[in-house]
mmCIF file of C-alpha atoms in Angstrom:
data_model
loop_
_atom_site.group_PDB
_atom_site.id
_atom_site.type_symbol
_atom_site.label_atom_id
_atom_site.label_comp_id
_atom_site.label_asym_id
_atom_site.label_seq_id
_atom_site.Cartn_x
_atom_site.Cartn_y
_atom_site.Cartn_z
ATOM 1 C CA MET A 618 -32.472 -45.394 0.849
ATOM 2 C CA ARG A 619 -32.199 -48.566 2.849
ATOM 3 C CA VAL A 620 -28.745 -49.863 3.886
ATOM 4 C CA VAL A 621 -28.300 -53.181 5.735
ATOM 5 C CA HIS A 622 -25.092 -53.063 8.242
ATOM 6 C CA VAL A 623 -23.692 -56.313 8.145
ATOM 7 C CA VAL A 624 -21.595 -57.220 11.294
ATOM 8 C CA LYS A 625 -20.532 -60.281 13.317
ATOM 9 C CA LYS A 626 -21.605 -58.840 16.705
ATOM 10 C CA PHE A 627 -23.304 -55.911 17.670
ATOM 11 C CA PRO A 628 -22.790 -53.818 19.622
ATOM 12 C CA VAL A 629 -19.090 -53.790 20.494
ATOM 13 C CA THR A 630 -17.163 -51.406 22.673
ATOM 14 C CA SER A 631 -13.926 -51.575 20.938
ATOM 15 C CA GLU A 632 -15.960 -50.382 17.095
ATOM 16 C CA THR A 633 -17.746 -47.214 18.000
ATOM 17 C CA PHE A 634 -16.791 -46.389 14.367
ATOM 18 C CA VAL A 635 -19.326 -48.621 13.038
ATOM 19 C CA SER A 636 -22.019 -47.678 15.454
ATOM 20 C CA ASN A 637 -20.995 -43.859 15.194
ATOM 21 C CA HIS A 638 -21.360 -44.195 11.105
ATOM 22 C CA ILE A 639 -24.715 -46.082 11.341
ATOM 23 C CA ALA A 640 -25.839 -43.247 13.514
ATOM 24 C CA GLN A 641 -24.790 -40.856 11.351
ATOM 25 C CA CYS A 642 -26.586 -42.498 8.441
ATOM 26 C CA ILE A 643 -29.756 -42.495 11.090
ATOM 27 C CA ASN A 644 -29.542 -38.872 11.114
ATOM 28 C CA ALA A 645 -29.217 -38.599 7.456
ATOM 29 C CA GLY A 646 -32.359 -40.000 6.834
ATOM 30 C CA ILE A 647 -31.344 -43.494 5.800
ATOM 31 C CA GLU A 648 -33.509 -46.653 6.866
ATOM 32 C CA CYS A 649 -30.733 -48.649 8.654
ATOM 33 C CA ILE A 650 -30.764 -52.429 9.264
ATOM 34 C CA ILE A 651 -28.065 -53.808 11.278
ATOM 35 C CA LEU A 652 -27.705 -57.915 10.507
ATOM 36 C CA ALA A 653 -25.524 -59.123 13.323
ATOM 37 C CA ASP A 654 -24.359 -62.759 13.808
ATOM 38 C CA ILE A 655 -24.270 -62.158 17.750
ATOM 39 C CA ILE A 656 -26.567 -59.461 19.317
ATOM 40 C CA ASP A 657 -25.215 -58.649 22.809
ATOM 41 C CA LYS A 658 -27.515 -56.807 25.229
ATOM 42 C CA ASN A 659 -24.987 -57.340 27.772
ATOM 43 C CA SER A 660 -22.108 -55.393 26.194
ATOM 44 C CA PRO A 661 -21.278 -52.268 28.021
ATOM 45 C CA ALA A 662 -22.084 -50.035 24.896
ATOM 46 C CA TRP A 663 -25.548 -51.355 24.775
ATOM 47 C CA ALA A 664 -26.753 -49.022 27.165
ATOM 48 C CA THR A 665 -25.303 -45.811 25.158
ATOM 49 C CA LYS A 666 -24.689 -45.886 20.982
ATOM 50 C CA SER A 667 -26.935 -48.857 20.602
ATOM 51 C CA ASN A 668 -30.005 -47.458 22.700
ATOM 52 C CA VAL A 669 -29.628 -44.351 20.479
ATOM 53 C CA LEU A 670 -29.839 -46.672 17.358
ATOM 54 C CA ILE A 671 -32.969 -48.381 18.688
ATOM 55 C CA LYS A 672 -34.558 -45.382 19.520
ATOM 56 C CA ASP A 673 -34.195 -43.976 16.239
ATOM 57 C CA ASN A 674 -35.384 -47.028 14.770
ATOM 58 C CA ALA A 675 -32.420 -48.727 13.346
ATOM 59 C CA ILE A 676 -33.541 -52.963 12.842
ATOM 60 C CA LEU A 677 -31.960 -55.067 14.669
ATOM 61 C CA VAL A 678 -31.735 -58.615 12.780
ATOM 62 C CA SER A 679 -29.665 -61.460 14.376
ATOM 63 C CA SER A 680 -28.367 -63.735 11.295
ATOM 64 C CA ARG A 681 -27.263 -66.702 13.441
ATOM 65 C CA PRO A 682 -29.780 -69.313 14.862
ATOM 66 C CA LYS A 683 -29.629 -70.364 18.366
ATOM 67 C CA LYS A 684 -27.314 -73.085 19.200
ATOM 68 C CA SER A 685 -28.755 -76.427 19.397
ATOM 69 C CA LEU A 686 -27.525 -78.742 21.840
ATOM 70 C CA SER A 687 -27.450 -81.953 19.632
ATOM 71 C CA LYS A 688 -27.115 -82.976 15.846
ATOM 72 C CA ILE A 689 -30.611 -83.854 15.653
ATOM 73 C CA ARG A 690 -31.569 -80.639 16.993
ATOM 74 C CA LYS A 691 -29.676 -78.899 14.893
ATOM 75 C CA LEU A 692 -31.065 -80.996 11.578
ATOM 76 C CA ALA A 693 -34.454 -80.017 12.796
ATOM 77 C CA SER A 694 -33.403 -76.324 13.069
ATOM 78 C CA VAL A 695 -32.061 -76.655 9.664
ATOM 79 C CA LEU A 696 -35.296 -78.368 8.101
ATOM 80 C CA LYS A 697 -37.363 -75.933 9.613
ATOM 81 C CA MET A 698 -35.786 -72.808 8.635
ATOM 82 C CA PHE A 699 -36.354 -74.740 5.046
ATOM 83 C CA VAL A 700 -40.070 -74.684 5.273
ATOM 84 C CA THR A 701 -40.439 -71.667 6.781
ATOM 85 C CA ASN A 702 -38.420 -70.191 4.169
ATOM 86 C CA ILE A 703 -40.015 -72.015 0.833
ATOM 87 C CA LYS A 704 -39.710 -69.201 -1.243
ATOM 88 C CA ALA A 705 -36.066 -69.082 -1.179
ATOM 89 C CA ALA A 706 -36.107 -72.822 -1.629
ATOM 90 C CA LYS A 707 -33.380 -72.773 -4.594
ATOM 91 C CA TYR A 708 -30.934 -70.778 -2.710
ATOM 92 C CA PHE A 709 -30.781 -73.160 -0.052
ATOM 93 C CA PHE A 710 -29.649 -75.755 -2.243
ATOM 94 C CA LYS A 711 -27.665 -73.945 -4.390
ATOM 95 C CA SER A 712 -25.623 -73.127 -1.332
ATOM 96 C CA ARG A 713 -24.657 -76.458 -0.664
ATOM 97 C CA ASN A 714 -21.634 -76.209 -3.144
ATOM 98 C CA ALA A 715 -18.256 -76.982 -2.687
ATOM 99 C CA LYS A 716 -17.282 -73.998 -4.656
ATOM 100 C CA TYR A 717 -18.201 -71.883 -1.674
ATOM 101 C CA GLY A 718 -15.700 -73.482 0.589
ATOM 102 C CA LEU A 719 -16.495 -74.558 4.364
ATOM 103 C CA LEU A 720 -19.473 -72.278 4.079
ATOM 104 C CA GLY A 721 -21.084 -74.312 1.361
ATOM 105 C CA SER A 722 -19.781 -77.993 2.478
ATOM 106 C CA SER A 723 -21.341 -77.178 5.946
ATOM 107 C CA PHE A 724 -24.625 -75.758 6.716
ATOM 108 C CA LYS A 725 -23.320 -72.352 7.896
ATOM 109 C CA LEU A 726 -24.476 -70.866 4.359
ATOM 110 C CA TRP A 727 -27.787 -72.455 4.237
ATOM 111 C CA LEU A 728 -28.338 -70.744 7.959
ATOM 112 C CA GLN A 729 -27.698 -67.608 6.189
ATOM 113 C CA VAL A 730 -30.002 -67.851 3.499
ATOM 114 C CA PRO A 731 -33.422 -66.591 5.431
ATOM 115 C CA SER A 732 -32.269 -63.679 6.859
ATOM 116 C CA TYR A 733 -30.289 -61.851 3.530
ATOM 117 C CA TYR A 734 -33.166 -63.018 1.330
ATOM 118 C CA LYS A 735 -35.620 -61.142 3.616
ATOM 119 C CA LEU A 736 -33.479 -58.225 3.166
ATOM 120 C CA ARG A 737 -32.512 -59.303 -0.600
ATOM 121 C CA ASN A 738 -33.855 -55.478 -1.958
ATOM 122 C CA ALA A 739 -32.052 -53.514 0.314
ATOM 123 C CA ASP A 740 -30.078 -50.593 -2.005
ATOM 124 C CA VAL A 741 -26.838 -51.488 -0.131
ATOM 125 C CA PHE A 742 -25.031 -54.221 2.074
ATOM 126 C CA HIS A 743 -22.399 -52.353 3.877
ATOM 127 C CA SER A 744 -20.398 -55.509 5.269
ATOM 128 C CA HIS A 745 -17.826 -54.581 8.001
ATOM 129 C CA PHE A 746 -14.588 -56.344 8.017
ATOM 130 C CA GLY A 747 -13.306 -58.324 5.113
ATOM 131 C CA PRO A 748 -14.637 -61.837 6.071
ATOM 132 C CA LEU A 749 -18.238 -60.817 6.319
ATOM 133 C CA GLY A 750 -17.820 -58.771 2.839
ATOM 134 C CA GLU A 751 -17.070 -62.256 1.407
ATOM 135 C CA ARG A 752 -20.100 -64.115 3.056
ATOM 136 C CA SER A 753 -22.261 -61.015 1.423
ATOM 137 C CA ALA A 754 -20.401 -61.511 -1.916
ATOM 138 C CA ILE A 755 -21.075 -65.453 -1.964
ATOM 139 C CA LEU A 756 -24.722 -64.720 -1.297
ATOM 140 C CA LYS A 757 -24.654 -62.520 -3.846
ATOM 141 C CA ASP A 758 -23.107 -64.837 -6.330
ATOM 142 C CA LEU A 759 -26.178 -67.183 -5.386
ATOM 143 C CA GLY A 760 -28.594 -64.642 -6.222
ATOM 144 C CA VAL A 761 -30.088 -64.446 -2.440
ATOM 145 C CA ILE A 762 -29.399 -60.459 -2.544
ATOM 146 C CA THR A 763 -29.635 -58.260 -5.522
ATOM 147 C CA SER A 764 -28.165 -54.988 -3.897
ATOM 148 C CA LYS A 765 -25.052 -53.049 -4.403
ATOM 149 C CA THR A 766 -22.591 -53.944 -2.197
ATOM 150 C CA VAL A 767 -19.707 -52.286 -0.242
ATOM 151 C CA VAL A 768 -17.076 -53.915 2.170
ATOM 152 C CA SER A 769 -15.093 -51.958 4.802
ATOM 153 C CA PHE A 770 -11.738 -53.209 5.893
ATOM 154 C CA TYR A 771 -10.006 -51.633 9.061
ATOM 155 C CA GLY A 772 -6.883 -53.464 9.811
ATOM 156 C CA TYR A 773 -6.185 -57.548 10.458
ATOM 157 C CA ASP A 774 -8.284 -58.341 7.638
ATOM 158 C CA THR A 775 -6.123 -56.932 4.867
ATOM 159 C CA PHE A 776 -2.794 -58.668 6.529
ATOM 160 C CA SER A 777 -0.952 -59.994 3.605
ATOM 161 C CA SER A 778 2.491 -60.962 4.515
ATOM 162 C CA LYS A 779 4.218 -63.750 1.997
ATOM 163 C CA THR A 780 3.443 -66.118 4.249
ATOM 164 C CA TYR A 781 -0.332 -65.396 4.782
ATOM 165 C CA GLN A 782 -1.238 -63.751 1.468
ATOM 166 C CA PRO A 783 -2.287 -67.074 -0.705
ATOM 167 C CA ASP A 784 -4.484 -68.066 1.957
ATOM 168 C CA LEU A 785 -6.461 -64.670 2.635
ATOM 169 C CA LYS A 786 -6.303 -64.438 -1.387
ATOM 170 C CA LYS A 787 -8.260 -67.731 -1.467
ATOM 171 C CA ASN A 788 -10.713 -66.813 1.177
ATOM 172 C CA TYR A 789 -11.785 -63.436 -0.371
ATOM 173 C CA GLY A 790 -12.396 -65.441 -4.116
ATOM 174 C CA PHE A 791 -15.730 -63.934 -4.619
ATOM 175 C CA LEU A 792 -15.303 -61.059 -2.403
ATOM 176 C CA ASN A 793 -12.789 -59.617 -5.517
ATOM 177 C CA THR A 794 -15.212 -59.802 -7.755
ATOM 178 C CA ASN A 795 -18.553 -59.511 -6.545
ATOM 179 C CA THR A 796 -18.549 -56.273 -4.682
ATOM 180 C CA ASN A 797 -19.396 -52.584 -5.652
ATOM 181 C CA VAL A 798 -16.787 -50.549 -3.289
ATOM 182 C CA TYR A 799 -14.029 -51.468 -1.296
ATOM 183 C CA ILE A 800 -13.216 -48.971 2.003
ATOM 184 C CA THR A 801 -10.088 -49.055 3.955
ATOM 185 C CA ASN A 802 -8.984 -46.578 6.578
ATOM 186 C CA SER A 803 -5.347 -46.002 5.532
ATOM 187 C CA GLN A 804 -2.951 -45.577 2.142
ATOM 188 C CA TYR A 805 -1.085 -48.543 4.004
ATOM 189 C CA LEU A 806 -3.922 -50.815 4.184
ATOM 190 C CA LYS A 807 -5.310 -49.986 0.356
ATOM 191 C CA LEU A 808 -1.493 -51.174 -0.652
ATOM 192 C CA ASN A 809 -2.553 -54.195 1.261
ATOM 193 C CA LEU A 810 -5.570 -54.953 -0.683
ATOM 194 C CA ILE A 811 -3.954 -54.018 -4.149
ATOM 195 C CA SER A 812 -1.193 -56.535 -3.175
ATOM 196 C CA LEU A 813 -4.034 -59.072 -2.948
ATOM 197 C CA GLY A 814 -5.383 -57.941 -6.554
ATOM 198 C CA PHE A 815 -8.332 -55.961 -5.380
ATOM 199 C CA PRO A 816 -8.926 -53.424 -8.099
ATOM 200 C CA GLU A 817 -7.021 -50.143 -6.981
ATOM 201 C CA LYS A 818 -9.945 -48.145 -8.897
ATOM 202 C CA GLU A 819 -12.486 -49.490 -6.427
ATOM 203 C CA ILE A 820 -10.587 -49.195 -3.672
ATOM 204 C CA HIS A 821 -11.572 -45.718 -1.421
ATOM 205 C CA VAL A 822 -9.615 -44.432 1.556
ATOM 206 C CA ASN A 823 -11.994 -42.842 4.216
ATOM 207 C CA HIS A 824 -10.228 -42.673 8.035
ATOM 208 C CA VAL A 825 -11.892 -44.073 10.571
ATOM 209 C CA GLY A 826 -13.154 -41.026 12.262
ATOM 210 C CA LEU A 827 -14.111 -39.815 15.937
ATOM 211 C CA ASP A 828 -17.107 -37.795 17.070
ATOM 212 C CA PRO A 829 -16.107 -34.366 17.158
ATOM 213 C CA THR A 830 -18.665 -33.482 19.898
ATOM 214 C CA LYS A 831 -17.346 -35.952 22.698
ATOM 215 C CA PHE A 832 -13.325 -35.594 22.028
ATOM 216 C CA VAL A 833 -12.918 -31.795 22.669
ATOM 217 C CA SER A 834 -9.468 -30.097 24.078
ATOM 218 C CA ASN A 835 -9.665 -28.909 27.744
ATOM 219 C CA LYS A 836 -6.175 -28.127 28.025
ATOM 220 C CA ALA A 837 -4.440 -29.452 30.973
ATOM 221 C CA LYS A 838 -3.192 -27.647 33.736
ATOM 222 C CA ARG A 839 0.283 -26.411 33.830
ATOM 223 C CA SER A 840 2.267 -29.033 35.908
ATOM 224 C CA VAL A 841 5.927 -29.655 37.246
ATOM 225 C CA VAL A 842 5.201 -33.424 36.011
ATOM 226 C CA LEU A 843 4.970 -34.005 32.312
ATOM 227 C CA GLN A 844 1.970 -36.448 32.233
ATOM 228 C CA ILE A 845 2.093 -38.890 29.201
ATOM 229 C CA VAL A 846 -0.502 -41.384 28.482
ATOM 230 C CA SER A 847 -1.037 -44.287 26.114
ATOM 231 C CA LEU A 848 -3.767 -46.244 25.142
ATOM 232 C CA GLY A 849 -4.425 -49.433 23.434
ATOM 233 C CA ARG A 850 -4.885 -53.271 23.925
ATOM 234 C CA LEU A 851 -1.956 -54.681 26.091
ATOM 235 C CA ILE A 852 -0.635 -57.036 23.314
ATOM 236 C CA LYS A 853 2.938 -57.218 21.816
ATOM 237 C CA LEU A 854 1.717 -55.012 18.577
ATOM 238 C CA LYS A 855 1.046 -52.168 20.592
ATOM 239 C CA GLY A 856 4.796 -51.961 22.176
ATOM 240 C CA GLN A 857 4.062 -50.725 25.408
ATOM 241 C CA HIS A 858 6.864 -52.319 26.874
ATOM 242 C CA LEU A 859 9.001 -49.449 24.743
ATOM 243 C CA ALA A 860 7.450 -46.836 26.394
ATOM 244 C CA ILE A 861 8.177 -48.145 30.098
ATOM 245 C CA GLU A 862 11.999 -48.721 28.579
ATOM 246 C CA ALA A 863 12.258 -45.013 27.595
ATOM 247 C CA LEU A 864 11.017 -44.063 30.772
ATOM 248 C CA SER A 865 13.605 -46.221 33.103
ATOM 249 C CA GLN A 866 16.086 -44.279 30.357
ATOM 250 C CA LEU A 867 15.193 -41.043 31.210
ATOM 251 C CA LYS A 868 15.463 -41.335 34.793
ATOM 252 C CA ASN A 869 13.475 -38.551 35.581
ATOM 253 C CA PRO A 870 10.764 -38.593 38.161
ATOM 254 C CA ASN A 871 9.126 -35.569 36.928
ATOM 255 C CA ILE A 872 7.988 -37.666 34.248
ATOM 256 C CA SER A 873 4.430 -39.684 34.807
ATOM 257 C CA LEU A 874 3.175 -42.420 32.399
ATOM 258 C CA SER A 875 -0.573 -43.635 32.383
ATOM 259 C CA ILE A 876 -1.055 -46.877 30.685
ATOM 260 C CA LEU A 877 -4.951 -47.446 29.285
ATOM 261 C CA GLY A 878 -5.880 -50.834 28.228
ATOM 262 C CA ASP A 879 -6.069 -54.636 28.995
ATOM 263 C CA GLY A 880 -4.741 -57.697 27.634
ATOM 264 C CA GLU A 881 -2.215 -60.302 27.538
ATOM 265 C CA GLU A 882 0.742 -58.575 28.483
ATOM 266 C CA MET A 883 -0.683 -56.637 31.529
ATOM 267 C CA GLU A 884 1.680 -58.941 33.742
ATOM 268 C CA ASN A 885 4.845 -58.821 31.836
ATOM 269 C CA LEU A 886 4.650 -54.678 31.711
ATOM 270 C CA LYS A 887 3.555 -54.804 35.418
ATOM 271 C CA SER A 888 6.825 -56.455 35.898
ATOM 272 C CA LEU A 889 8.811 -54.461 33.537
ATOM 273 C CA VAL A 890 7.446 -51.901 36.148
ATOM 274 C CA VAL A 891 8.903 -53.575 38.919
ATOM 275 C CA LYS A 892 12.418 -54.500 37.287
ATOM 276 C CA TYR A 893 12.933 -50.606 36.798
ATOM 277 C CA LYS A 894 11.258 -49.582 39.935
ATOM 278 C CA LEU A 895 8.906 -47.152 38.203
ATOM 279 C CA GLU A 896 5.966 -48.043 40.595
ATOM 280 C CA SER A 897 5.947 -44.490 41.497
ATOM 281 C CA GLN A 898 5.752 -43.120 37.737
ATOM 282 C CA VAL A 899 3.378 -45.716 36.250
ATOM 283 C CA THR A 900 -0.438 -46.524 36.859
ATOM 284 C CA PHE A 901 -1.944 -49.139 34.893
ATOM 285 C CA TYR A 902 -5.913 -48.085 34.201
ATOM 286 C CA GLY A 903 -6.702 -51.275 32.994
ATOM 287 C CA SER A 904 -10.241 -51.400 30.513
ATOM 288 C CA VAL A 905 -11.654 -48.160 30.460
ATOM 289 C CA GLN A 906 -14.747 -46.707 29.044
ATOM 290 C CA GLU A 907 -14.927 -43.559 26.714
ATOM 291 C CA ASP A 908 -15.348 -41.188 29.611
ATOM 292 C CA THR A 909 -12.354 -42.376 31.616
ATOM 293 C CA ILE A 910 -10.356 -41.989 28.552
ATOM 294 C CA ILE A 911 -11.294 -38.026 27.556
ATOM 295 C CA LYS A 912 -10.701 -37.476 31.120
ATOM 296 C CA VAL A 913 -7.280 -38.808 31.458
ATOM 297 C CA PHE A 914 -6.592 -37.016 27.962
ATOM 298 C CA ASN A 915 -7.446 -33.792 29.374
ATOM 299 C CA GLU A 916 -5.239 -34.214 32.358
ATOM 300 C CA SER A 917 -1.988 -35.253 30.164
ATOM 301 C CA HIS A 918 0.407 -33.453 28.132
ATOM 302 C CA LEU A 919 1.835 -35.743 25.371
ATOM 303 C CA PHE A 920 0.440 -39.381 23.896
ATOM 304 C CA LEU A 921 2.629 -42.235 22.866
ATOM 305 C CA MET A 922 1.797 -44.504 20.089
ATOM 306 C CA THR A 923 4.423 -47.027 20.500
ATOM 307 C CA SER A 924 2.650 -50.016 17.828
ATOM 308 C CA ILE A 925 5.038 -51.930 15.917
ATOM 309 C CA THR A 926 5.120 -54.578 13.508
ATOM 310 C CA ASP A 927 4.528 -57.945 15.588
ATOM 311 C CA GLU A 928 6.417 -61.248 15.008
ATOM 312 C CA HIS A 929 4.032 -62.266 12.168
ATOM 313 C CA GLY A 930 4.522 -59.008 10.178
ATOM 314 C CA ARG A 931 1.317 -57.389 11.452
ATOM 315 C CA ALA A 932 0.822 -53.475 11.804
ATOM 316 C CA GLU A 933 -1.147 -50.983 13.340
ATOM 317 C CA GLY A 934 -4.145 -50.229 10.377
ATOM 318 C CA GLN A 935 -4.216 -46.630 11.148
ATOM 319 C CA GLY A 936 -4.450 -46.052 14.982
ATOM 320 C CA LEU A 937 -7.769 -43.775 15.814
ATOM 321 C CA VAL A 938 -6.197 -43.215 19.235
ATOM 322 C CA THR A 939 -3.640 -40.637 17.936
ATOM 323 C CA ALA A 940 -6.604 -38.922 16.495
ATOM 324 C CA GLU A 941 -8.652 -38.855 19.544
ATOM 325 C CA ALA A 942 -5.994 -37.740 21.499
ATOM 326 C CA GLN A 943 -4.856 -35.093 18.943
ATOM 327 C CA ALA A 944 -8.634 -33.998 19.704
ATOM 328 C CA CYS A 945 -7.990 -33.457 22.926
ATOM 329 C CA GLY A 946 -5.234 -31.222 22.441
ATOM 330 C CA LEU A 947 -2.411 -33.584 22.854
ATOM 331 C CA PRO A 948 0.827 -33.645 20.956
ATOM 332 C CA VAL A 949 1.582 -37.408 19.638
ATOM 333 C CA ILE A 950 5.001 -39.003 19.611
ATOM 334 C CA ALA A 951 4.384 -41.942 17.269
ATOM 335 C CA MET A 952 6.712 -44.878 16.016
ATOM 336 C CA ASP A 953 6.334 -44.866 12.350
ATOM 337 C CA SER A 954 4.642 -48.412 11.466
ATOM 338 C CA GLY A 955 1.984 -49.535 9.269
ATOM 339 C CA GLY A 956 -0.779 -46.848 8.790
ATOM 340 C CA VAL A 957 0.166 -44.709 11.800
ATOM 341 C CA GLY A 958 2.324 -42.343 10.116
ATOM 342 C CA GLU A 959 -0.782 -41.043 8.221
ATOM 343 C CA THR A 960 -2.573 -39.888 11.424
ATOM 344 C CA ILE A 961 -0.152 -36.886 12.561
ATOM 345 C CA LEU A 962 1.571 -34.165 10.678
ATOM 346 C CA ASP A 963 5.418 -34.752 11.857
ATOM 347 C CA LYS A 964 6.766 -31.679 13.195
ATOM 348 C CA LYS A 965 3.669 -29.958 13.458
ATOM 349 C CA THR A 966 1.093 -32.091 15.509
ATOM 350 C CA GLY A 967 3.719 -34.448 16.760
ATOM 351 C CA ILE A 968 6.949 -36.464 16.496
ATOM 352 C CA LEU A 969 7.060 -39.561 13.848
ATOM 353 C CA ILE A 970 10.417 -41.871 14.917
ATOM 354 C CA PRO A 971 11.511 -44.979 13.632
ATOM 355 C CA GLU A 972 10.021 -47.894 15.200
ATOM 356 C CA ASN A 973 11.499 -50.326 17.508
ATOM 357 C CA ASN A 974 13.721 -47.484 18.690
ATOM 358 C CA VAL A 975 13.681 -46.688 22.261
ATOM 359 C CA GLN A 976 16.403 -44.063 21.885
ATOM 360 C CA ALA A 977 14.677 -42.064 19.402
ATOM 361 C CA LEU A 978 12.028 -42.321 21.980
ATOM 362 C CA VAL A 979 14.124 -41.192 24.786
ATOM 363 C CA ASP A 980 15.023 -38.071 22.498
ATOM 364 C CA ALA A 981 11.787 -36.947 21.415
ATOM 365 C CA ILE A 982 10.093 -37.320 25.129
ATOM 366 C CA LYS A 983 12.838 -35.328 26.686
ATOM 367 C CA TYR A 984 13.145 -32.735 23.882
ATOM 368 C CA LEU A 985 9.282 -32.098 24.409
ATOM 369 C CA TYR A 986 10.072 -32.088 28.228
ATOM 370 C CA ASP A 987 12.577 -29.597 27.953
ATOM 371 C CA ASN A 988 10.511 -27.350 25.666
ATOM 372 C CA GLU A 989 7.183 -26.542 26.973
ATOM 373 C CA ALA A 990 6.937 -24.067 24.125
ATOM 374 C CA LYS A 991 7.269 -26.170 21.433
ATOM 375 C CA ARG A 992 4.997 -28.611 23.030
ATOM 376 C CA GLU A 993 2.187 -26.079 22.963
ATOM 377 C CA GLU A 994 2.695 -25.164 19.224
ATOM 378 C CA LEU A 995 2.386 -28.853 18.618
ATOM 379 C CA ALA A 996 -0.751 -28.766 20.797
ATOM 380 C CA SER A 997 -2.301 -25.842 19.170
ATOM 381 C CA ASN A 998 -2.348 -27.434 15.820
ATOM 382 C CA THR A 999 -4.313 -30.599 16.568
ATOM 383 C CA ALA A 1000 -7.660 -30.006 16.694
ATOM 384 C CA LYS A 1001 -7.749 -28.032 13.189
ATOM 385 C CA PHE A 1002 -5.738 -31.192 11.866
ATOM 386 C CA ILE A 1003 -8.219 -33.880 13.386
ATOM 387 C CA GLU A 1004 -11.396 -31.678 12.055
ATOM 388 C CA GLY A 1005 -10.327 -31.556 8.456
ATOM 389 C CA ASN A 1006 -9.203 -35.223 8.303
ATOM 390 C CA PHE A 1007 -10.760 -37.469 11.255
ATOM 391 C CA ASN A 1008 -14.220 -35.942 11.993
ATOM 392 C CA GLN A 1009 -16.871 -38.838 11.916
ATOM 393 C CA ILE A 1010 -19.444 -36.827 10.638
ATOM 394 C CA LYS A 1011 -17.661 -35.642 7.547
ATOM 395 C CA ILE A 1012 -16.533 -39.037 6.836
ATOM 396 C CA SER A 1013 -19.932 -40.761 7.226
ATOM 397 C CA GLU A 1014 -20.828 -38.108 4.644
ATOM 398 C CA GLU A 1015 -18.340 -39.352 2.282
ATOM 399 C CA ILE A 1016 -19.268 -42.928 2.416
ATOM 400 C CA MET A 1017 -23.017 -42.229 2.073
ATOM 401 C CA LYS A 1018 -21.737 -40.579 -1.425
ATOM 402 C CA LEU A 1019 -20.537 -43.852 -2.372
ATOM 403 C CA TYR A 1020 -23.862 -45.581 -1.432
#
């Protein structure tokens, strides 16, 4: 079997779930071609998973020509592309069609024709994220590719508040009719897709999983201090400010908070820590690599997932970090936002609380601080739950069955 994985950029540190899945496909004997707009050999991820993929003969193909410096050079590259791919001539001209929106009215679709045409007889085109799925669907409509098509949605690409839903429906005009299988990672996101008019029977829920050989429980040493950890981009949607607010209300010097991640809210969060005089209890790690994440997880006792619905109505699609934390033996306190509630077993592997409710967060932390036996009971259930529901190997196998 030959599968083309369509991605915007490869590799991407924050999208290990994509490269992990491709690696599993290779291990299963599938010939994999990675069709990327941008190939970034300067990415930190290049030295790890990407090298493994190259070594195992995944083929990397760039679908975006080098940027030209002038309009004349851009036109020259368009003409050169046409001449050197003359067999696909009719598709170049068909791509210049207003029905394909901006892709058709500009030369953006034209520039994609050669790389897709050369791979047109692959068994499956698997596009990762909705916008790339739409592009593949258009190229299928053109006849450039004849393969079966699969699209994976991961969160933002299903966002469909009443304000934005009409535009998103329009943007997915061909995706909705020229795709064989839709995959998303939570029931919450599946409902988003249904609201956009996608056929329910063709939508498959497959959680984004983790590598079970990396995220392994190493029980944290007993400590007087309850070490809490949070991981995620520092943006309002992730709600790290609520964790700091809760810590300020607990007024317990024996509770510490490690915040892993970077983002636009970093300075605001640091100011909040200073405001509440929590400098000795809160540690900011900034952007971290996977080995550091696992190390901190195994030094901690409790994971906080404070994601909320933001001012635009967007919420967490799934929340892979809660699965990673539980795989390392950490019970989780999570706010019930978006698809997060699907990632823990309430009262068995963690505690689910209403989103934006600081008092509920305070009460849950205090409860697990005061009840070490309950904390250990929750922790003892996490590994089995993750193995059954978020094991990347098993999840990839399910996707390969769809292929």
